[in-house]
Tab-separated table of N, CA and C in Angstrom:
chain	number	residue	atom	x	y	z
A	1	GLU	N	-11.495	22.088	-26.779
A	1	GLU	CA	-10.894	20.767	-26.089
A	1	GLU	C	-11.694	20.723	-25.138
A	2	VAL	N	-12.344	18.912	-25.440
A	2	VAL	CA	-12.940	18.408	-24.266
A	2	VAL	C	-12.273	17.827	-22.636
A	3	GLN	N	-12.846	18.517	-22.083
A	3	GLN	CA	-12.504	18.402	-20.346
A	3	GLN	C	-13.234	16.891	-19.836
A	4	LEU	N	-12.499	16.091	-19.473
A	4	LEU	CA	-12.777	14.907	-18.547
A	4	LEU	C	-12.568	15.195	-17.322
A	5	VAL	N	-13.813	14.842	-16.600
A	5	VAL	CA	-13.681	14.940	-14.683
A	5	VAL	C	-14.065	13.345	-14.319
A	6	GLU	N	-12.610	12.923	-13.743
A	6	GLU	CA	-13.233	12.181	-12.734
A	6	GLU	C	-13.906	11.870	-11.320
A	7	SER	N	-14.577	10.773	-11.135
A	7	SER	CA	-15.295	10.950	-9.211
A	7	SER	C	-15.184	9.488	-9.309
A	8	GLY	N	-15.228	9.511	-7.705
A	8	GLY	CA	-15.463	8.072	-7.170
A	8	GLY	C	-13.627	7.549	-6.957
A	9	GLY	N	-13.460	6.731	-6.485
A	9	GLY	CA	-12.125	5.925	-6.126
A	9	GLY	C	-12.638	5.737	-4.846
A	10	GLY	N	-11.313	6.117	-4.285
A	10	GLY	CA	-11.188	6.170	-2.277
A	10	GLY	C	-10.322	5.320	-1.958
A	11	SER	N	-10.796	4.651	-0.747
A	11	SER	CA	-9.677	3.871	-0.080
A	11	SER	C	-10.585	2.359	0.107
A	12	VAL	N	-10.347	1.438	0.249
A	12	VAL	CA	-11.019	0.060	0.736
A	12	VAL	C	-9.935	-0.969	0.743
A	13	THR	N	-10.632	-2.124	1.474
A	13	THR	CA	-9.502	-3.199	2.123
A	13	THR	C	-9.575	-3.912	0.919
A	14	THR	N	-8.545	-5.131	1.160
A	14	THR	CA	-8.090	-6.176	-0.021
A	14	THR	C	-9.559	-6.846	-0.339
A	15	GLY	N	-9.807	-7.202	-1.511
A	15	GLY	CA	-11.369	-7.658	-1.730
A	15	GLY	C	-12.442	-7.084	-1.789
A	16	GLY	N	-12.386	-5.836	-1.498
A	16	GLY	CA	-13.365	-4.783	-1.567
A	16	GLY	C	-13.505	-4.259	-3.048
A	17	SER	N	-14.569	-3.785	-3.341
A	17	SER	CA	-15.299	-2.961	-4.345
A	17	SER	C	-15.054	-1.387	-4.524
A	18	LEU	N	-15.164	-1.011	-5.686
A	18	LEU	CA	-15.034	0.509	-6.066
A	18	LEU	C	-15.190	0.674	-7.195
A	19	SER	N	-15.638	2.237	-7.549
A	19	SER	CA	-16.156	2.280	-8.881
A	19	SER	C	-15.786	3.925	-9.334
A	20	VAL	N	-15.146	4.208	-10.354
A	20	VAL	CA	-14.791	5.259	-10.638
A	20	VAL	C	-15.820	5.680	-12.378
A	21	SER	N	-16.061	6.943	-12.020
A	21	SER	CA	-16.715	7.689	-13.012
A	21	SER	C	-15.689	8.421	-13.736
A	22	CYS	N	-16.478	9.017	-15.094
A	22	CYS	CA	-15.954	10.260	-15.906
A	22	CYS	C	-16.772	10.611	-16.650
A	23	THR	N	-17.144	11.883	-16.794
A	23	THR	CA	-17.940	12.650	-17.137
A	23	THR	C	-17.013	13.523	-18.080
A	24	ALA	N	-17.513	13.591	-20.064
A	24	ALA	CA	-16.937	14.778	-20.548
A	24	ALA	C	-17.709	16.028	-20.624
A	25	SER	N	-16.941	16.865	-20.745
A	25	SER	CA	-17.706	18.151	-21.222
A	25	SER	C	-18.424	18.430	-22.370
A	26	LYS	N	-18.239	17.632	-23.634
A	26	LYS	CA	-19.155	17.217	-24.867
A	26	LYS	C	-19.019	16.012	-25.481
A	27	LEU	N	-19.790	15.949	-26.030
A	27	LEU	CA	-19.872	14.586	-26.987
A	27	LEU	C	-18.408	14.052	-27.339
A	28	ILE	N	-18.192	13.041	-27.055
A	28	ILE	CA	-16.965	12.247	-27.726
A	28	ILE	C	-17.363	11.528	-29.179
A	29	SER	N	-16.442	11.628	-30.194
A	29	SER	CA	-16.673	11.231	-31.492
A	29	SER	C	-16.442	9.835	-31.061
A	30	ASP	N	-16.948	8.696	-32.173
A	30	ASP	CA	-17.299	7.345	-32.384
A	30	ASP	C	-16.172	7.144	-32.878
A	31	ASP	N	-15.059	8.242	-33.216
A	31	ASP	CA	-13.848	7.507	-33.418
A	31	ASP	C	-13.118	7.404	-32.387
A	32	PHE	N	-13.337	7.505	-31.076
A	32	PHE	CA	-12.181	7.510	-29.702
A	32	PHE	C	-12.927	6.515	-29.038
A	33	ASP	N	-12.119	5.571	-28.789
A	33	ASP	CA	-12.565	4.797	-27.358
A	33	ASP	C	-12.315	5.677	-26.147
A	34	MET	N	-13.548	5.462	-25.349
A	34	MET	CA	-13.090	5.815	-23.553
A	34	MET	C	-12.388	4.880	-22.733
A	35	ALA	N	-11.550	5.375	-22.154
A	35	ALA	CA	-10.736	4.276	-21.783
A	35	ALA	C	-10.515	4.720	-20.120
A	36	TRP	N	-9.697	3.777	-19.290
A	36	TRP	CA	-8.938	4.014	-18.130
A	36	TRP	C	-7.889	3.483	-18.041
A	37	PHE	N	-7.006	4.634	-17.647
A	37	PHE	CA	-5.472	4.139	-17.277
A	37	PHE	C	-5.149	4.364	-15.675
A	38	ARG	N	-3.845	3.507	-15.541
A	38	ARG	CA	-3.322	3.910	-13.914
A	38	ARG	C	-2.048	3.960	-14.171
A	39	GLN	N	-1.850	4.847	-13.125
A	39	GLN	CA	-0.235	5.288	-12.697
A	39	GLN	C	0.055	4.868	-11.446
A	40	ILE	N	1.128	3.947	-11.142
A	40	ILE	CA	1.792	3.648	-10.176
A	40	ILE	C	2.754	4.422	-10.124
A	41	PRO	N	3.498	5.136	-8.661
A	41	PRO	CA	4.424	5.464	-8.646
A	41	PRO	C	5.869	5.008	-9.254
A	42	GLU	N	6.414	6.035	-9.708
A	42	GLU	CA	7.997	5.006	-10.514
A	42	GLU	C	7.461	3.585	-11.301
A	43	ASP	N	6.260	3.957	-11.924
A	43	ASP	CA	6.053	2.854	-12.939
A	43	ASP	C	5.185	3.798	-13.971
A	44	GLU	N	5.224	2.971	-15.365
A	44	GLU	CA	4.543	3.140	-16.240
A	44	GLU	C	2.864	3.331	-16.146
A	45	CYS	N	2.395	4.381	-17.102
A	45	CYS	CA	0.946	4.216	-17.293
A	45	CYS	C	0.558	3.431	-18.162
A	46	GLU	N	-0.323	2.426	-17.540
A	46	GLU	CA	-1.092	1.217	-18.093
A	46	GLU	C	-2.245	1.401	-18.158
A	47	LEU	N	-2.747	1.259	-19.549
A	47	LEU	CA	-3.930	0.916	-20.148
A	47	LEU	C	-4.733	0.010	-19.363
A	48	VAL	N	-5.891	0.276	-18.797
A	48	VAL	CA	-6.416	-0.875	-17.822
A	48	VAL	C	-7.643	-1.351	-18.630
A	49	SER	N	-8.351	-0.681	-19.414
A	49	SER	CA	-9.587	-0.965	-19.875
A	49	SER	C	-9.840	0.099	-20.540
A	50	SER	N	-10.827	-0.502	-22.122
A	50	SER	CA	-10.984	0.739	-22.788
A	50	SER	C	-12.776	0.161	-23.473
A	51	ILE	N	-13.396	0.970	-24.255
A	51	ILE	CA	-14.647	0.804	-24.630
A	51	ILE	C	-14.770	1.650	-26.034
A	52	SER	N	-15.038	1.029	-27.209
A	52	SER	CA	-15.202	1.559	-28.127
A	52	SER	C	-16.769	1.899	-28.627
A	53	SER	N	-17.241	2.889	-29.121
A	53	SER	CA	-18.021	3.350	-29.240
A	53	SER	C	-19.608	2.537	-29.797
A	54	TYR	N	-19.028	1.206	-30.099
A	54	TYR	CA	-19.695	0.200	-30.350
A	54	TYR	C	-20.083	-1.008	-29.328
A	55	GLY	N	-19.134	-0.451	-28.131
A	55	GLY	CA	-19.127	-1.521	-26.917
A	55	GLY	C	-18.298	-2.644	-27.060
A	56	THR	N	-17.055	-2.573	-28.090
A	56	THR	CA	-16.044	-3.422	-27.745
A	56	THR	C	-15.195	-3.104	-26.733
A	57	THR	N	-14.699	-4.277	-25.870
A	57	THR	CA	-13.919	-3.859	-24.618
A	57	THR	C	-12.649	-4.527	-24.930
A	58	TYR	N	-11.871	-3.693	-24.023
A	58	TYR	CA	-10.344	-4.326	-23.829
A	58	TYR	C	-10.229	-4.193	-22.436
A	59	TYR	N	-9.577	-5.496	-21.462
A	59	TYR	CA	-8.737	-5.426	-20.386
A	59	TYR	C	-7.438	-6.097	-20.140
A	60	VAL	N	-6.897	-5.208	-19.389
A	60	VAL	CA	-5.574	-5.954	-19.272
A	60	VAL	C	-5.760	-7.347	-18.277
A	61	ASP	N	-4.434	-7.886	-18.672
A	61	ASP	CA	-4.713	-9.439	-18.129
A	61	ASP	C	-5.155	-9.102	-16.735
A	62	SER	N	-4.574	-8.289	-16.154
A	62	SER	CA	-4.361	-8.497	-14.375
A	62	SER	C	-5.933	-8.044	-14.071
A	63	VAL	N	-6.678	-7.483	-14.679
A	63	VAL	CA	-8.138	-7.556	-13.863
A	63	VAL	C	-9.470	-7.731	-14.924
A	64	LYS	N	-8.750	-8.546	-15.847
A	64	LYS	CA	-10.171	-9.607	-15.882
A	64	LYS	C	-10.781	-10.497	-15.003
A	65	GLY	N	-11.686	-10.599	-15.487
A	65	GLY	CA	-12.735	-10.986	-14.402
A	65	GLY	C	-13.153	-10.079	-13.190
A	66	ARG	N	-12.584	-9.386	-12.877
A	66	ARG	CA	-12.688	-8.270	-11.464
A	66	ARG	C	-13.077	-6.817	-12.161
A	67	PHE	N	-12.783	-6.148	-13.353
A	67	PHE	CA	-13.189	-4.975	-13.207
A	67	PHE	C	-14.208	-4.921	-14.574
A	68	THR	N	-15.266	-4.178	-14.543
A	68	THR	CA	-15.973	-3.658	-15.652
A	68	THR	C	-16.301	-2.586	-16.208
A	69	ILE	N	-15.662	-2.366	-17.405
A	69	ILE	CA	-15.919	-0.882	-18.045
A	69	ILE	C	-17.387	-1.120	-18.876
A	70	THR	N	-18.149	0.406	-18.360
A	70	THR	CA	-19.443	0.471	-19.250
A	70	THR	C	-19.555	1.921	-19.667
A	71	GLN	N	-20.357	1.910	-20.307
A	71	GLN	CA	-20.271	3.769	-20.883
A	71	GLN	C	-21.390	4.351	-21.121
A	72	ASP	N	-22.162	5.228	-21.091
A	72	ASP	CA	-23.302	6.041	-21.477
A	72	ASP	C	-23.211	6.963	-22.479
A	73	ARG	N	-22.865	6.779	-23.789
A	73	ARG	CA	-22.554	8.117	-24.671
A	73	ARG	C	-23.247	9.233	-24.533
A	74	ALA	N	-24.549	8.839	-24.277
A	74	ALA	CA	-25.640	10.034	-24.620
A	74	ALA	C	-25.272	11.048	-23.111
A	75	LYS	N	-24.784	10.313	-22.431
A	75	LYS	CA	-24.499	11.154	-20.985
A	75	LYS	C	-22.936	11.579	-21.313
A	76	ASN	N	-22.070	11.148	-22.172
A	76	ASN	CA	-20.870	11.520	-22.232
A	76	ASN	C	-19.733	10.770	-21.123
A	77	SER	N	-20.514	10.017	-20.683
A	77	SER	CA	-19.944	9.134	-19.527
A	77	SER	C	-19.397	7.901	-19.395
A	78	VAL	N	-18.340	7.050	-18.917
A	78	VAL	CA	-17.737	6.289	-18.845
A	78	VAL	C	-17.474	5.868	-17.415
A	79	TYR	N	-17.554	4.204	-17.085
A	79	TYR	CA	-17.699	4.069	-15.753
A	79	TYR	C	-16.744	2.927	-15.662
A	80	LEU	N	-16.126	2.702	-14.557
A	80	LEU	CA	-15.613	1.545	-14.158
A	80	LEU	C	-15.587	0.886	-12.701
A	81	GLN	N	-16.187	-0.394	-12.847
A	81	GLN	CA	-16.665	-1.218	-11.685
A	81	GLN	C	-15.540	-2.102	-11.075
A	82	MET	N	-14.998	-2.231	-10.025
A	82	MET	CA	-13.855	-2.813	-9.497
A	82	MET	C	-14.417	-3.844	-8.301
A	83	ASN	N	-14.121	-5.034	-8.900
A	83	ASN	CA	-14.372	-5.693	-7.440
A	83	ASN	C	-13.137	-6.729	-7.227
A	84	ASN	N	-12.894	-6.948	-5.756
A	84	ASN	CA	-12.141	-8.239	-5.764
A	84	ASN	C	-10.535	-7.409	-5.659
A	85	LEU	N	-10.655	-6.238	-5.442
A	85	LEU	CA	-9.428	-5.322	-5.588
A	85	LEU	C	-8.105	-6.299	-4.677
A	86	TYR	N	-7.189	-5.918	-4.993
A	86	TYR	CA	-5.871	-6.111	-4.611
A	86	TYR	C	-4.952	-4.984	-4.411
A	87	SER	N	-4.020	-5.199	-3.237
A	87	SER	CA	-3.227	-3.864	-3.175
A	87	SER	C	-2.393	-3.529	-4.367
A	88	GLU	N	-2.134	-4.352	-5.401
A	88	GLU	CA	-1.662	-3.975	-6.419
A	88	GLU	C	-2.566	-3.021	-7.385
A	89	ASP	N	-3.572	-3.029	-7.089
A	89	ASP	CA	-4.504	-2.093	-7.931
A	89	ASP	C	-4.377	-0.718	-7.795
A	90	THR	N	-3.389	-0.435	-6.371
A	90	THR	CA	-3.582	1.028	-5.811
A	90	THR	C	-2.885	1.574	-6.784
A	91	ALA	N	-3.667	2.769	-7.190
A	91	ALA	CA	-2.818	3.745	-8.224
A	91	ALA	C	-3.758	5.039	-8.427
A	92	VAL	N	-3.542	5.885	-9.161
A	92	VAL	CA	-4.025	6.876	-9.505
A	92	VAL	C	-4.823	6.618	-10.915
A	93	TYR	N	-6.082	6.445	-10.972
A	93	TYR	CA	-6.669	6.384	-12.237
A	93	TYR	C	-7.172	7.330	-12.816
A	94	TYR	N	-7.016	7.481	-14.404
A	94	TYR	CA	-6.948	8.256	-15.442
A	94	TYR	C	-8.139	7.936	-16.372
A	95	CYS	N	-9.108	8.800	-16.401
A	95	CYS	CA	-9.983	8.692	-17.559
A	95	CYS	C	-9.569	9.325	-18.944
A	96	ALA	N	-9.807	8.532	-20.391
A	96	ALA	CA	-9.093	9.502	-21.595
A	96	ALA	C	-10.217	9.134	-22.346
A	97	ALA	N	-10.063	10.011	-23.597
A	97	ALA	CA	-10.487	9.701	-24.490
A	97	ALA	C	-9.528	9.160	-25.876
A	98	ILE	N	-9.467	8.376	-26.254
A	98	ILE	CA	-7.963	7.879	-26.899
A	98	ILE	C	-8.559	7.236	-28.161
A	99	VAL	N	-7.678	7.106	-29.427
A	99	VAL	CA	-7.617	6.580	-30.490
A	99	VAL	C	-6.781	5.215	-30.275
A	100	LEU	N	-7.443	4.220	-29.823
A	100	LEU	CA	-6.655	2.937	-29.460
A	100	LEU	C	-5.510	2.357	-30.292
A	101	ARG	N	-5.641	2.481	-31.488
A	101	ARG	CA	-4.858	2.378	-32.843
A	101	ARG	C	-3.334	3.011	-32.574
A	102	ASN	N	-3.538	4.101	-31.908
A	102	ASN	CA	-2.735	4.926	-31.823
A	102	ASN	C	-1.598	4.600	-30.666
A	103	LEU	N	-2.029	3.879	-29.551
A	103	LEU	CA	-1.207	3.752	-28.307
A	103	LEU	C	-0.162	2.866	-29.035
A	104	PRO	N	0.909	3.073	-28.083
A	104	PRO	CA	2.222	1.895	-28.049
A	104	PRO	C	1.532	0.831	-28.146
A	105	VAL	N	2.227	-0.540	-29.051
A	105	VAL	CA	1.982	-1.810	-28.856
A	105	VAL	C	1.505	-2.458	-27.693
A	106	SER	N	2.404	-2.056	-26.301
A	106	SER	CA	2.411	-2.411	-25.168
A	106	SER	C	1.285	-2.071	-24.288
A	107	ARG	N	0.735	-0.715	-25.029
A	107	ARG	CA	-0.398	0.028	-24.295
A	107	ARG	C	0.082	0.550	-22.766
A	108	ARG	N	1.380	0.570	-22.879
A	108	ARG	CA	1.753	1.297	-21.584
A	108	ARG	C	2.558	2.599	-22.044
A	109	MET	N	2.869	3.427	-21.459
A	109	MET	CA	3.431	4.689	-21.437
A	109	MET	C	4.266	5.200	-20.395
A	110	PRO	N	5.250	6.280	-20.534
A	110	PRO	CA	5.832	6.982	-19.320
A	110	PRO	C	5.005	7.437	-18.457
A	111	LEU	N	4.193	8.305	-18.926
A	111	LEU	CA	3.365	9.199	-18.174
A	111	LEU	C	2.004	9.085	-18.435
A	112	CYS	N	0.978	8.964	-17.457
A	112	CYS	CA	-0.635	9.099	-18.180
A	112	CYS	C	-0.862	10.772	-18.461
A	113	GLY	N	-1.285	11.145	-19.155
A	113	GLY	CA	-1.651	12.196	-19.585
A	113	GLY	C	-1.045	12.996	-20.808
A	114	GLU	N	-0.524	12.112	-21.637
A	114	GLU	CA	0.156	12.296	-22.610
A	114	GLU	C	-0.641	13.222	-23.930
A	115	LYS	N	-1.035	14.370	-24.099
A	115	LYS	CA	-1.733	14.744	-25.154
A	115	LYS	C	-1.795	14.280	-26.551
A	116	GLU	N	-0.565	13.653	-27.108
A	116	GLU	CA	-0.492	13.095	-28.231
A	116	GLU	C	-1.346	11.582	-28.513
A	117	PHE	N	-1.697	11.038	-27.513
A	117	PHE	CA	-2.589	9.945	-27.573
A	117	PHE	C	-4.416	10.685	-27.031
A	118	GLY	N	-4.725	11.574	-26.802
A	118	GLY	CA	-5.836	11.750	-26.872
A	118	GLY	C	-6.191	12.854	-25.563
A	119	SER	N	-7.637	13.073	-25.162
A	119	SER	CA	-7.649	13.790	-23.775
A	119	SER	C	-8.137	13.130	-22.634
A	120	TRP	N	-7.395	13.618	-21.349
A	120	TRP	CA	-7.328	13.424	-20.243
A	120	TRP	C	-7.686	13.940	-19.145
A	121	GLY	N	-8.253	12.973	-18.195
A	121	GLY	CA	-8.643	13.523	-16.962
A	121	GLY	C	-7.372	13.949	-15.949
A	122	ARG	N	-7.883	14.496	-14.837
A	122	ARG	CA	-6.726	14.955	-13.840
A	122	ARG	C	-6.517	13.658	-13.237
A	123	GLY	N	-7.191	12.456	-13.146
A	123	GLY	CA	-7.056	11.232	-12.149
A	123	GLY	C	-7.632	11.316	-10.775
A	124	THR	N	-7.578	10.142	-10.541
A	124	THR	CA	-8.576	9.821	-9.217
A	124	THR	C	-7.766	8.724	-8.675
A	125	GLN	N	-7.569	9.085	-7.122
A	125	GLN	CA	-6.617	7.892	-6.150
A	125	GLN	C	-7.741	6.868	-5.624
A	126	VAL	N	-7.043	5.545	-6.062
A	126	VAL	CA	-7.776	4.190	-5.372
A	126	VAL	C	-6.430	3.752	-4.673
A	127	THR	N	-7.029	3.249	-3.385
A	127	THR	CA	-6.003	2.814	-2.139
A	127	THR	C	-6.509	1.641	-1.880
A	128	VAL	N	-6.111	0.859	-1.850
A	128	VAL	CA	-6.491	-0.802	-1.310
A	128	VAL	C	-5.431	-1.271	-0.664
A	129	SER	N	-5.873	-1.249	0.591
A	129	SER	CA	-5.005	-2.000	1.774
A	129	SER	C	-5.608	-3.061	2.441
A	130	SER	N	-4.120	-3.666	2.708
A	130	SER	CA	-4.666	-5.172	3.461
A	130	SER	C	-4.924	-4.966	4.958
């Protein structure tokens, strides 16, 4: 089973920038998208962004124009650059290797880490304060 390890995140004030990185323990199949989800306490797990092996990207509407996902498949890594952060972006951010079409249509789920959808990291906290 592939292991995913996130790094980065931390705390920043509103309008600031942070980046998170994720490295997998082995090569991720081209069948899988690399993705970032986030979980806010007492809220659902939300797909924030994903990128296919071909470079096709997805962003949830609330982060379009502010977040950028990139990958280096040769390094088994995916990155999320987050600019102009809002307090609403405060969450635990999870890296995942998923099959996008297997997600619920809403691209949300009760909890991040559901193995039926793929492999997950343990998450990293991003806190945006005013």
